[in-house]
Amino acid sequence: MPFRGVHQAGIVTAAQGRMHFVALDVVSDDPQRLRDLLKAWTIAAERMTYGAEAAPGGAVGGGPWDVPEDTGEALGLPPSALSITIGYGPSLFDSRFGLADRRPAALRELPAFLGDDLDPARSGGDLCIQACANDPQVAVHAVRNLIRMGLGTVSVRWSQLGFGRTSATSRAQQTPRNLFGFKDGTANIMAEDTAALDTHVWIAPADVPGPAAWAAGGSYLVARRIRMHIEVWDRTPLREQEVIFGRGKLEGQPLGQKAERDIIDFAAPGPDGQPAIADVAHVALAHESNLGGVRILRRGYNFTDGSDGQGHLDAGLFFVAFMRDAHRQFVPMQRALASKDVLNEYIEHTGSALFVCPPGLSGEQDWGTQLFGRA
Amino acid sequence: MTTGALLALAACGGGADPAPSTGVGGPIAVVATDTECRVAVTTAPAGTITFAITNQGTKLNEFYVYAEGDRIMGEVENVGAGLSREFHVEIREPGTYETACKPGMVGDGIRAAFTVTGDAPAARSDNELLAQAVTGYHRWVSAQADEFLTETGKFVTLVKAGEVEKAKALYPTARSYWERIEPVAESFADLDPLIDGREDVVAEGMEFTGYHRLEKDLWVDGLQADTNAMADRLLADVTQLVTKVKATELNALQLANGSKALLDEIATGKITGEEERYSHTDLWDFEANFEGSKAAIAQLRPFLEDKDPQLVAAIDASSTALGELLESYRVGDGFALYTDLTPADIKKLTDSLDDFAEQVAKVAGIVAAG
């Protein structure tokens, strides 16, 4: 997986099977320390994405008395398509590090949505690292080693493991299923749709004039931890499940159509003569035609964090999406869903965060120099 | 071990009460009150320097001589109100040191500069520096062990007299001497579970004894029929332990590993509230483990400064940060109870401890490389 390029890996990259996502807070007030860490992270991240250990000394190269520089659990494993994507939260651009004037204007906290039940311990963060790979051990190894390098400079605020992708980001990929058993994100923006990516995903230079110009070519990342009440869902009749989503369960076809990728027709009648897709169906509320053309690139993962202590699985969708401006794309979409979606009876948003992912790195560039504008 | 160190070691346990004087070659008088630390002379030639401290205050006091980085060159602890103690400190390197009284035995103390004059000795080899570190650390551990025995004796007396509140007040302080020297003390695997075993980790066929058994009696169950027998047994076990600790031989790698092991103890037992599950005095243990870790690093300092001054600076910075954070939880002479800490407090302490421990973990590799 190429680490450097015009855009960061892990956005339009064909979605890997597993994810380890971590949000961190900076606990040092020293900008130099943060800059040094971002530089050290760049080197370690680049090494790990091509299958090397986090540092040249590695797990055993330092000899018997040194503390190993790499934790070792990925020894002997292939790179597994590992991508490491970094993002910065609105709080990083407060007065602590002299970054206030470099904050992209659209990097401001998301508003509250109807029905939110956000846990502060699962929300926000100064920074995020998204590691995706086809082997969970490789993704966990990457995050673990980066966290360790940052001890004393950053502290983990929250983290999330995802065990199965819920989106296709390339036409070569099958649409996967979420934990409700439905194909999700059929209408996603695909890597091949370069014009749509420019319109909906990548931050344009005109979006970030002046000192925020460093963010052009980047993208905003919205993360939402969506708990699913799957035990309740599982005792819902098939017909009701399909009506709620607006799609068939087996094929994923829009109701009233035959195949998954058939054009959605909101006027097509169902058996009762009424429109097959209700206007409060998930697929209708999230559709661009009902949102003034707004689209996003979805790249979420299913999660299960064990059980909740009351005998139910603590499971759901870790929604991750990339877009050019969260306030113009995610916010109207989520407002529509939060107020009307019948699915809300079965889900609860328990965590939320917004980050700006910088553009890709060129040549010898590192994340610290890119963010601060100087070495 | 040098003769001077042996002398100092012997003097630490003593209770001599000489008339303070300031004559050349005689002891340097130190008058300590609750607010002052008057050292009669602030300069002395290199060699064995004798101090005679008189506590004219109302609080228990301590007197320290520090080299750079708070490396303890000599100390005398537990000087009661109205008492005098004399002790010797061996300083061979001319330079600037610090004296400190600690009324109430807390905080950084009332400090003053102290100059040692003379010709600088020839630069020391690595082996000499490491040997000196081991000697200095052993001296410190032995002094802590002596105090552990003294304080355990007082604690046992209080328990047996049924003075529950006073025993509870002394409990975290008496135990702190064990916690400071834990890597050495717990190396005696037969005595460790008897003195410091927790109820849930007592092996099959063994009895729940020692400090934590008495902790449970004092805080939860009330004094039991066998409490006095348990108290006697604790004193006997501690007496045996102290003899063994003082006779033990150490090497420099053990100092390095011990300084990290103490921080691991905090991370796995204290910051979780497991160690003091009845008294909730875990922050006393936290401080004692931290002190013990710093003491070992301080003895290795001259060697480390030679090999990796950047690491020494990083250790100093993170140690200061952790020390300041811990002080913010101080309440009177002690600390906030574990049960009074919020999850956010515990996270802050964990972050700061992680930072310090990551730096300290690098010391063993440097010592091993010589």
XYZ file of C-alpha atoms in Angstrom:
745
model
C 0.000 0.000 0.000
C 1.777 3.209 -1.121
C 2.136 5.514 1.895
C 2.894 8.743 0.010
C 0.860 10.355 -2.734
C -1.517 13.196 -3.537
C -4.045 11.925 -0.963
C -3.595 9.816 2.167
C -4.126 6.091 1.929
C -7.123 4.684 3.782
C -9.740 6.938 2.145
C -10.398 5.725 -1.395
C -8.233 2.671 -0.765
C -10.318 -0.464 -1.371
C -11.760 -1.010 2.113
C -9.732 -3.608 3.989
C -11.391 -6.203 6.215
C -10.398 -4.839 9.630
C -9.869 -1.565 11.383
C -8.342 -0.180 14.573
C -9.239 3.459 15.099
C -7.898 5.577 17.938
C -8.588 9.158 19.031
C -5.928 10.866 21.136
C -5.519 14.043 23.136
C -2.245 15.939 23.277
C -1.181 16.095 26.934
C 1.980 18.144 26.455
C 1.772 21.908 25.898
C 5.019 21.911 23.949
C 4.457 22.413 20.181
C 7.967 21.147 19.461
C 7.188 17.875 21.190
C 4.040 17.437 19.115
C 5.896 18.266 15.912
C 8.647 15.782 16.751
C 6.080 13.088 17.472
C 4.284 13.688 14.164
C 7.601 13.358 12.383
C 8.503 10.158 14.254
C 5.021 8.787 13.522
C 5.479 9.459 9.809
C 8.644 7.381 9.712
C 7.167 4.537 11.760
C 3.867 4.541 9.843
C 5.609 4.442 6.478
C 7.804 1.562 7.660
C 4.863 -0.444 8.954
C 2.771 0.008 5.799
C 5.381 -1.867 3.815
C 5.618 -4.591 6.436
C 8.700 -3.422 8.335
C 8.955 -3.114 12.101
C 8.135 0.265 13.655
C 11.816 1.160 14.122
C 15.104 -0.166 12.740
C 16.014 -1.885 16.031
C 12.750 -3.787 15.877
C 11.614 -6.441 18.290
C 14.994 -8.072 18.951
C 17.662 -5.959 17.222
C 18.425 -3.858 20.293
C 19.955 -6.785 22.155
C 18.923 -8.495 25.365
C 18.952 -5.479 27.681
C 17.309 -2.806 25.612
C 13.572 -2.387 25.643
C 12.457 -3.572 22.178
C 11.611 -0.739 19.792
C 8.857 -2.792 18.165
C 6.342 -4.804 20.133
C 6.741 -7.806 17.836
C 3.252 -9.228 17.337
C 3.350 -8.547 13.599
C 6.659 -10.368 13.071
C 6.350 -12.733 10.131
C 3.020 -11.300 8.988
C 2.687 -9.695 5.526
C 1.767 -5.978 5.266
C -1.880 -7.106 4.804
C -2.710 -3.935 2.844
C -2.158 -1.846 5.979
C -3.061 1.819 5.591
C -2.469 4.408 8.313
C -4.466 7.625 8.055
C -4.025 10.596 10.374
C -6.549 13.309 11.196
C -6.722 16.412 13.385
C -9.688 17.470 15.519
C -10.972 21.044 16.019
C -9.498 21.151 19.547
C -5.949 20.798 18.203
C -6.275 24.279 16.743
C -6.958 26.043 20.042
C -4.312 28.273 21.647
C -1.936 25.515 22.837
C 0.247 24.933 19.799
C 0.082 28.135 17.787
C -2.096 26.452 15.162
C -5.211 28.625 15.535
C -4.768 30.482 12.243
C -4.094 27.242 10.359
C -7.489 25.756 11.272
C -9.596 25.078 8.171
C -12.815 27.065 8.552
C -15.069 24.007 8.216
C -13.240 22.177 11.022
C -15.705 23.037 13.760
C -17.596 20.735 16.098
C -20.649 18.931 14.776
C -24.001 20.113 16.138
C -26.116 17.941 18.412
C -28.619 15.695 16.620
C -31.994 14.498 17.780
C -31.681 11.220 19.676
C -27.929 11.437 20.245
C -26.745 9.671 23.386
C -23.102 10.597 23.120
C -20.580 9.384 25.677
C -17.846 12.015 26.118
C -15.408 9.150 26.700
C -16.147 7.907 23.163
C -16.249 11.305 21.426
C -13.931 14.011 20.181
C -10.147 14.070 20.326
C -7.220 16.255 19.274
C -5.962 13.660 16.791
C -7.005 10.387 15.251
C -5.241 7.474 13.651
C -7.158 5.067 11.447
C -5.333 1.810 10.733
C -7.009 -0.590 8.299
C -5.648 -3.977 7.207
C -6.813 -7.374 6.116
C -5.274 -8.923 9.240
C -6.547 -7.486 12.552
C -3.222 -8.234 14.242
C -1.441 -5.978 11.746
C -3.848 -3.077 12.351
C -3.651 -3.428 16.138
C 0.136 -3.657 16.002
C 0.338 -0.410 14.043
C -1.846 1.536 16.467
C -0.211 0.038 19.542
C 3.281 1.013 18.423
C 2.253 4.538 17.446
C 0.524 5.048 20.815
C 3.594 3.832 22.622
C 5.839 6.288 20.791
C 3.518 9.075 21.890
C 3.307 8.340 25.642
C 3.844 11.575 27.523
C 2.927 13.623 24.444
C -0.474 12.147 23.635
C -2.948 10.068 25.574
C -5.588 7.756 24.178
C -9.039 9.278 24.507
C -10.980 6.400 22.975
C -10.467 3.638 20.484
C -12.572 1.339 18.384
C -11.926 -2.003 16.720
C -13.910 -2.873 13.615
C -14.065 -6.500 12.550
C -15.774 -6.265 9.181
C -16.036 -3.580 6.540
C -19.530 -2.272 5.847
C -18.767 -0.393 2.651
C -17.316 -1.027 -0.751
C -15.104 1.796 -1.954
C -14.286 0.258 -5.313
C -16.438 -1.242 -8.061
C -14.221 -4.327 -7.757
C -15.596 -4.982 -4.251
C -18.833 -6.688 -3.260
C -21.160 -4.610 -1.110
C -20.799 -6.027 2.397
C -23.540 -6.306 5.024
C -24.023 -4.490 8.277
C -25.058 -6.262 11.479
C -28.736 -5.797 10.589
C -27.978 -8.168 7.744
C -28.444 -5.596 4.989
C -26.140 -4.526 2.185
C -25.114 -1.043 3.134
C -23.655 1.787 1.123
C -24.510 0.471 -2.337
C -24.671 4.060 -3.546
C -21.223 4.866 -2.121
C -18.742 7.035 -4.003
C -16.235 4.661 -5.553
C -12.506 5.143 -6.106
C -13.166 5.065 -9.844
C -15.544 8.074 -9.705
C -12.785 10.679 -9.742
C -15.111 13.533 -10.679
C -17.432 12.687 -7.759
C -14.432 12.462 -5.430
C -13.357 15.963 -6.410
C -16.873 17.283 -5.898
C -17.754 15.470 -2.668
C -14.611 14.153 -0.917
C -11.419 16.135 -1.472
C -10.993 19.579 0.050
C -10.444 22.029 -2.822
C -7.835 24.827 -2.597
C -10.663 27.385 -2.715
C -12.178 25.801 0.441
C -9.071 26.551 2.515
C -7.601 29.926 1.573
C -4.696 31.588 3.384
C -2.883 29.842 6.238
C -5.246 26.834 6.050
C -4.099 26.044 2.484
C -2.102 23.087 3.802
C -5.391 21.143 4.090
C -6.190 21.242 0.328
C -6.328 17.699 -1.015
C -7.329 16.409 2.405
C -10.761 15.331 3.563
C -12.990 15.588 6.611
C -13.545 12.384 8.540
C -16.776 11.943 10.494
C -16.782 9.060 12.974
C -19.991 7.952 14.704
C -20.233 4.952 16.983
C -23.733 3.636 16.315
C -24.888 1.029 18.814
C -27.425 -1.356 17.324
C -30.070 -2.940 19.487
C -29.699 -6.125 17.534
C -31.774 -8.349 19.850
C -34.783 -6.127 19.185
C -34.062 -5.975 15.469
C -33.709 -9.753 15.273
C -37.350 -10.230 16.307
C -38.642 -7.848 13.650
C -40.405 -9.499 10.680
C -38.517 -9.545 7.389
C -41.055 -7.369 5.602
C -40.761 -4.662 8.240
C -36.950 -4.804 8.126
C -37.016 -4.357 4.345
C -39.471 -1.459 4.550
C -37.304 0.285 7.135
C -34.231 0.062 4.913
C -36.076 0.445 1.595
C -34.091 -2.468 0.162
C -34.506 -6.224 -0.164
C -32.523 -8.238 2.330
C -31.129 -10.941 0.033
C -30.225 -8.996 -3.101
C -30.092 -5.495 -1.688
C -32.307 -4.240 -4.542
C -34.220 -1.001 -3.992
C -37.788 -2.025 -3.249
C -39.769 -2.150 -6.473
C -36.619 -3.102 -8.467
C -34.806 -6.342 -9.220
C -31.041 -5.927 -8.727
C -28.851 -4.188 -6.151
C -27.567 -1.547 -8.523
C -30.871 -0.812 -10.291
C -31.752 2.865 -10.318
C -33.862 3.801 -7.323
C -37.355 4.921 -8.325
C -39.146 6.531 -5.421
C -42.387 6.542 -7.417
C -42.395 2.806 -8.225
C -45.472 1.269 -6.617
C -45.427 -1.632 -4.203
C -47.982 -4.475 -3.929
C -50.458 -2.177 -2.221
C -50.256 0.489 -4.888
C -48.434 2.890 -2.570
C -44.771 3.782 -3.364
C -42.620 0.699 -2.651
C -40.057 2.831 -0.841
C -41.618 4.808 2.003
C -40.469 8.409 2.253
C -39.095 7.666 5.731
C -37.131 4.600 4.573
C -33.414 4.768 5.303
C -32.473 4.648 1.642
C -34.820 7.549 0.832
C -33.671 9.824 3.632
C -29.985 9.243 2.852
C -30.373 9.582 -0.904
C -28.766 12.501 -2.696
C -31.980 13.315 -4.537
C -33.550 14.183 -1.182
C -30.503 16.050 0.091
C -29.832 18.541 -2.698
C -27.237 16.299 -4.356
C -25.141 15.725 -1.232
C -23.033 12.550 -1.190
C -20.346 11.177 1.099
C -17.753 8.421 0.922
C -18.664 5.824 3.532
C -15.970 3.576 4.967
C -17.414 2.127 8.170
C -16.916 -1.123 10.050
C -19.049 -3.495 12.075
C -18.017 -3.728 15.701
C -18.744 -5.872 18.725
C -17.303 -4.689 22.032
C -18.309 -7.768 23.970
C -21.587 -7.521 25.849
C -23.228 -4.748 27.795
C -23.500 -6.452 31.185
C -27.254 -6.878 30.757
C -27.019 -9.863 28.473
C -27.098 -7.971 25.168
C -24.308 -7.636 22.651
C -22.643 -4.244 22.608
C -22.510 -4.227 18.826
C -23.157 -1.916 15.953
C -21.727 0.135 13.165
C -18.650 2.269 13.539
C -19.636 4.778 10.884
C -16.665 6.440 9.208
C -17.204 8.733 6.255
C -15.023 11.128 4.294
C -16.235 14.341 2.709
C -15.280 17.801 1.525
C -17.259 19.683 4.200
C -19.018 17.845 7.023
C -21.278 20.808 7.771
C -22.632 20.848 4.204
C -22.758 17.070 3.719
C -22.950 14.963 6.876
C -24.913 17.484 8.922
C -27.960 17.834 6.595
C -27.927 14.090 5.968
C -27.847 13.216 9.662
C -30.477 15.859 10.481
C -32.846 14.177 8.029
C -32.075 10.726 9.385
C -32.214 11.740 13.041
C -35.650 13.284 12.722
C -37.413 10.767 10.445
C -35.541 7.473 10.078
C -37.577 4.519 11.425
C -34.242 2.822 11.980
C -33.761 5.111 14.981
C -35.878 2.699 17.019
C -33.080 0.186 16.678
C -29.969 2.348 16.890
C -28.350 4.899 19.149
C -25.409 7.164 18.352
C -23.049 6.752 21.325
C -19.888 8.408 20.023
C -19.048 11.224 17.612
C -15.964 12.957 16.285
C -14.848 15.155 13.431
C -11.297 15.338 12.112
C -9.598 16.848 9.108
C -7.288 14.405 7.367
C -4.424 16.269 5.706
C -3.518 15.570 2.086
C -0.939 12.922 1.243
C 2.763 13.427 1.856
C 5.187 14.092 -0.948
C 8.846 13.128 -1.178
C 10.526 13.471 2.205
C 7.688 15.440 3.795
C 6.426 14.487 7.269
C 3.156 15.128 9.117
C 4.741 17.577 11.590
C 6.212 19.821 8.911
C 2.986 19.642 6.911
C 0.794 20.655 9.856
C 3.040 23.351 11.339
C 4.320 24.646 8.005
C 7.928 24.383 9.164
C 10.389 21.700 10.194
C 31.520 -0.639 50.288
C 33.702 2.127 51.676
C 34.379 2.632 55.349
C 32.496 5.900 55.226
C 29.403 4.225 53.907
C 29.544 1.602 56.616
C 29.846 4.310 59.217
C 26.903 6.159 57.792
C 24.885 2.999 57.768
C 25.684 2.276 61.372
C 24.892 5.820 62.424
C 21.482 5.857 60.758
C 20.064 3.365 63.182
C 21.638 5.013 66.217
C 20.060 7.539 68.519
C 23.156 9.452 69.611
C 22.500 12.715 71.378
C 25.690 14.745 71.303
C 26.028 18.378 72.215
C 25.919 20.190 68.854
C 29.141 21.955 68.013
C 30.611 23.614 64.982
C 34.304 23.083 65.645
C 36.630 22.054 62.843
C 36.294 18.337 62.330
C 33.416 18.208 64.795
C 29.787 17.733 63.836
C 28.007 20.521 61.971
C 25.029 21.614 64.044
C 21.644 21.686 62.350
C 18.739 23.212 64.211
C 15.427 22.224 62.698
C 12.102 23.789 63.555
C 8.715 23.482 61.868
C 9.613 26.373 59.558
C 13.405 26.650 59.574
C 16.493 24.595 58.858
C 19.548 26.355 60.330
C 22.787 24.703 59.241
C 25.644 26.234 61.280
C 28.263 25.914 58.525
C 27.541 25.753 54.820
C 30.916 24.533 53.625
C 33.125 21.569 54.499
C 36.161 19.800 53.046
C 35.597 16.629 51.048
C 35.627 13.471 53.116
C 33.427 12.262 55.935
C 31.165 15.088 57.051
C 29.229 14.780 60.302
C 25.964 16.565 60.985
C 24.189 16.782 64.335
C 20.533 17.612 63.868
C 18.361 18.862 66.713
C 14.627 19.029 66.215
C 13.310 22.048 68.116
C 9.964 21.958 66.320
C 6.753 20.089 67.055
C 6.688 17.874 63.958
C 8.627 14.766 63.120
C 11.585 15.839 60.977
C 14.134 14.526 58.490
C 17.473 15.819 57.267
C 18.971 15.148 53.847
C 22.112 15.941 51.930
C 21.456 15.898 48.191
C 23.735 15.989 45.166
C 22.463 17.206 41.789
C 19.243 15.587 40.659
C 18.211 14.920 44.265
C 20.712 12.096 44.583
C 20.665 11.354 48.300
C 24.168 11.398 49.733
C 22.954 10.840 53.268
C 19.788 11.141 55.288
C 18.443 10.789 58.755
C 14.731 10.146 59.174
C 12.195 10.218 61.968
C 13.845 12.752 64.238
C 11.175 13.283 66.874
C 10.352 16.646 68.457
C 13.014 17.606 70.981
C 15.430 14.877 69.882
C 18.930 15.079 68.411
C 20.566 12.697 65.984
C 24.045 12.619 64.510
C 24.971 11.169 61.156
C 27.882 10.930 58.777
C 27.926 11.467 55.072
C 30.784 10.544 52.789
C 31.323 13.134 50.029
C 34.427 12.776 47.932
C 33.524 15.048 45.028
C 33.960 18.783 45.659
C 31.035 20.842 44.432
C 27.664 22.259 45.328
C 25.222 20.122 47.270
C 21.972 20.836 49.079
C 20.878 20.316 52.653
C 17.209 19.922 53.487
C 15.035 19.562 56.567
C 11.568 18.097 56.019
C 9.245 19.072 58.859
C 6.356 16.623 58.885
C 8.445 14.479 56.511
C 6.625 15.771 53.421
C 7.409 17.836 50.344
C 10.729 19.026 48.989
C 11.888 20.342 52.340
C 13.587 23.550 53.403
C 16.645 23.615 51.228
C 19.988 25.434 51.302
C 23.189 25.194 49.304
C 26.134 23.373 50.854
C 29.629 23.558 49.377
C 32.169 20.791 49.568
C 35.723 21.983 48.943
C 38.895 20.187 47.896
C 40.624 18.855 44.811
C 38.513 17.014 42.285
C 39.410 13.348 42.343
C 40.515 11.685 39.111
C 37.672 10.943 36.722
C 36.056 7.674 37.606
C 35.766 4.708 35.323
C 32.382 3.298 34.392
C 32.867 0.432 36.791
C 33.718 2.785 39.629
C 30.672 4.915 38.903
C 28.424 1.867 38.873
C 30.011 0.458 42.033
C 29.467 3.807 43.719
C 25.828 3.745 42.624
C 25.348 0.280 44.085
C 26.983 1.311 47.365
C 24.887 4.437 47.621
C 21.690 2.582 46.842
C 22.458 -0.168 49.302
C 23.054 2.424 51.979
C 19.703 4.009 51.201
C 17.864 0.684 51.115
C 19.385 -0.310 54.460
C 18.290 2.955 56.049
C 14.775 2.445 54.690
C 14.751 -1.117 56.016
C 15.730 0.118 59.483
C 12.885 2.614 59.397
C 10.533 -0.091 58.206
C 11.344 -2.143 61.272
C 10.988 0.832 63.617
C 7.647 1.906 62.181
C 6.320 -1.633 62.004
C 7.175 -1.977 65.686
C 5.147 1.146 66.488
C 2.268 -0.051 64.320
C 2.197 -3.471 65.977
C 2.217 -1.872 69.425
C -0.772 0.296 68.497
C -2.704 -2.645 67.064
C -2.085 -4.750 70.152
C -3.112 -1.884 72.416
C -6.415 -1.741 70.539
C -5.656 1.815 69.390
C -7.530 1.337 66.126
C -7.631 4.976 64.970
C -3.946 5.574 65.710
C -2.994 2.303 64.039
C -4.998 3.292 60.970
C -3.240 6.658 60.862
C 0.198 5.034 60.990
C -0.587 2.172 58.590
C 0.143 3.918 55.259
C 3.309 5.571 56.581
C 4.703 2.398 58.144
C 4.080 0.477 54.923
C 5.660 3.174 52.767
C 9.166 1.983 53.754
C 8.371 -1.424 52.329
C 6.969 0.130 49.181
C 10.121 2.219 48.645
C 12.387 -0.822 48.654
C 9.909 -3.315 47.240
C 12.105 -4.768 44.465
C 14.737 -5.729 47.043
C 12.284 -6.626 49.804
C 10.059 -8.851 47.690
C 13.035 -10.760 46.333
C 12.749 -12.826 49.520
C 9.936 -14.901 48.113
C 9.168 -16.691 51.375
C 8.648 -13.480 53.355
C 6.923 -11.350 50.699
C 3.536 -13.142 50.846
C 3.659 -13.275 54.636
C 4.222 -9.521 54.952
C 2.514 -8.075 51.874
C 0.174 -10.824 50.615
C -3.320 -9.803 49.549
C -6.323 -11.836 50.509
C -7.107 -13.034 46.994
C -3.557 -14.012 46.090
C -2.816 -16.146 49.121
C -1.785 -19.563 47.816
C -3.715 -22.678 48.736
C -2.680 -23.970 52.133
C -1.335 -20.578 53.215
C -2.816 -18.214 55.701
C -3.769 -14.578 55.030
C -1.257 -12.705 57.207
C 0.766 -9.515 57.315
C -0.018 -5.893 56.687
C -3.088 -6.454 54.538
C -4.644 -8.881 57.024
C -4.279 -6.211 59.717
C -5.575 -3.626 57.250
C -8.725 -5.687 56.827
C -9.142 -6.065 60.593
C -8.669 -2.340 61.191
C -10.911 -1.077 58.407
C -13.504 -3.799 57.837
C -13.782 -6.678 60.283
C -12.731 -5.077 63.546
C -10.079 -6.594 65.782
C -10.282 -10.382 65.844
C -9.305 -13.030 68.373
C -6.081 -13.676 66.464
C -5.273 -10.056 65.574
C -2.601 -9.774 68.242
C -0.980 -13.014 67.126
C -1.003 -11.676 63.557
C 0.632 -8.456 64.721
C 3.387 -10.358 66.565
C 3.963 -12.491 63.542
C 4.233 -9.435 61.289
C 6.916 -7.944 63.501
C 8.845 -11.223 63.555
C 8.645 -11.514 59.754
C 9.704 -7.900 59.227
C 12.623 -8.332 61.638
C 13.815 -11.308 59.642
C 13.299 -9.464 56.362
C 15.277 -6.419 57.424
C 18.281 -8.560 58.357
C 18.159 -10.218 54.959
C 17.667 -6.978 53.035
C 20.676 -5.368 54.690
C 22.858 -8.386 53.976
C 21.805 -8.662 50.346
C 24.264 -7.906 47.565
C 23.107 -5.859 44.623
C 24.454 -5.013 41.192
C 23.884 -2.002 38.961
C 21.509 -3.819 36.617
C 19.298 -4.647 39.567
C 19.125 -0.943 40.376
C 18.037 -0.170 36.834
C 15.515 -2.986 36.693
C 14.291 -2.183 40.193
C 13.609 1.429 39.282
C 11.337 0.225 36.487
C 9.805 -2.574 38.560
C 8.592 -0.037 41.113
C 6.778 1.882 38.391
C 5.269 -1.353 37.100
C 4.000 -1.937 40.642
C 2.215 1.411 40.510
C 0.750 0.724 37.085
C -0.610 -2.706 37.937
C -1.435 -2.471 41.642
C -1.709 1.066 42.937
C -3.293 3.061 40.157
C -5.972 0.375 40.038
C -6.820 0.678 43.733
C -6.119 -3.031 44.270
C -3.292 -2.875 46.770
C -5.073 -1.022 49.570
C -8.581 -2.268 48.972
C -9.757 -1.695 52.557
C -7.884 1.476 53.559
C -7.800 3.075 50.054
C -4.395 4.580 50.880
C -3.023 3.633 47.457
C -1.563 7.074 46.776
C 0.795 6.674 49.760
C 2.113 3.529 48.071
C 2.209 5.356 44.738
C 4.456 8.007 46.224
C 6.663 5.471 48.002
C 7.169 3.389 44.835
C 7.920 6.565 42.888
C 10.434 7.687 45.560
C 12.123 4.303 45.440
C 12.376 4.423 41.669
C 13.860 7.921 41.757
C 16.353 6.885 44.464
C 17.805 4.123 42.290
C 17.970 6.373 39.216
C 19.579 9.151 41.271
C 22.383 6.829 42.333
C 23.011 5.896 38.694
C 22.950 9.536 37.653
C 26.718 10.227 37.380
C 27.050 7.181 35.120
C 23.980 8.069 33.036
C 25.064 11.686 32.628
C 28.246 10.411 31.115
C 26.509 7.985 28.751
C 23.241 9.673 27.788
C 22.700 13.196 29.098
C 19.590 13.532 26.894
C 17.953 10.631 28.662
C 18.792 12.168 32.040
C 17.116 15.400 30.939
C 14.048 13.476 29.730
C 13.862 11.528 33.007
C 14.153 14.771 34.994
C 11.373 16.443 33.012
C 8.914 13.572 33.287
C 9.829 12.954 36.932
C 9.125 16.583 37.783
C 5.785 16.443 35.999
C 4.720 13.274 37.807
C 5.921 14.640 41.156
C 3.938 17.853 40.729
C 0.838 15.961 39.702
C 1.098 13.650 42.700
C 1.579 16.613 45.041
C -1.684 18.058 43.748
C -3.456 15.131 45.427
C -1.819 15.761 48.788
C -4.163 16.275 51.715
C -2.420 17.362 54.910
C 0.494 15.017 55.608
C -1.049 12.343 53.425
C -3.005 11.987 50.215
C -6.515 11.812 48.882
C -8.036 8.368 49.282
C -8.270 6.258 46.154
C -12.045 6.322 46.434
C -11.977 10.127 46.185
C -10.235 10.064 42.800
C -12.295 10.516 39.635
C -11.650 8.495 36.482
C -10.162 11.693 35.011
C -7.716 11.930 37.952
C -6.659 8.339 37.462
C -6.171 8.901 33.739
C -3.939 11.915 34.372
C -1.818 9.918 36.807
C -1.646 7.016 34.351
C -0.531 9.266 31.485
C 2.183 10.880 33.564
C 3.361 7.543 34.949
C 3.507 6.017 31.441
C 5.696 8.878 30.300
C 8.127 8.532 33.222
C 8.228 4.727 32.971
C 9.010 4.811 29.234
C 12.104 6.907 30.008
C 13.177 4.865 33.032
C 12.821 1.650 31.008
C 15.748 2.773 28.849
C 18.176 2.862 31.777
C 18.788 -0.895 32.007
C 20.006 -1.072 28.398
C 22.525 1.696 29.042
C 23.773 0.113 32.258
C 24.080 -3.288 30.587
C 26.050 -1.800 27.697
C 28.476 -0.357 30.278
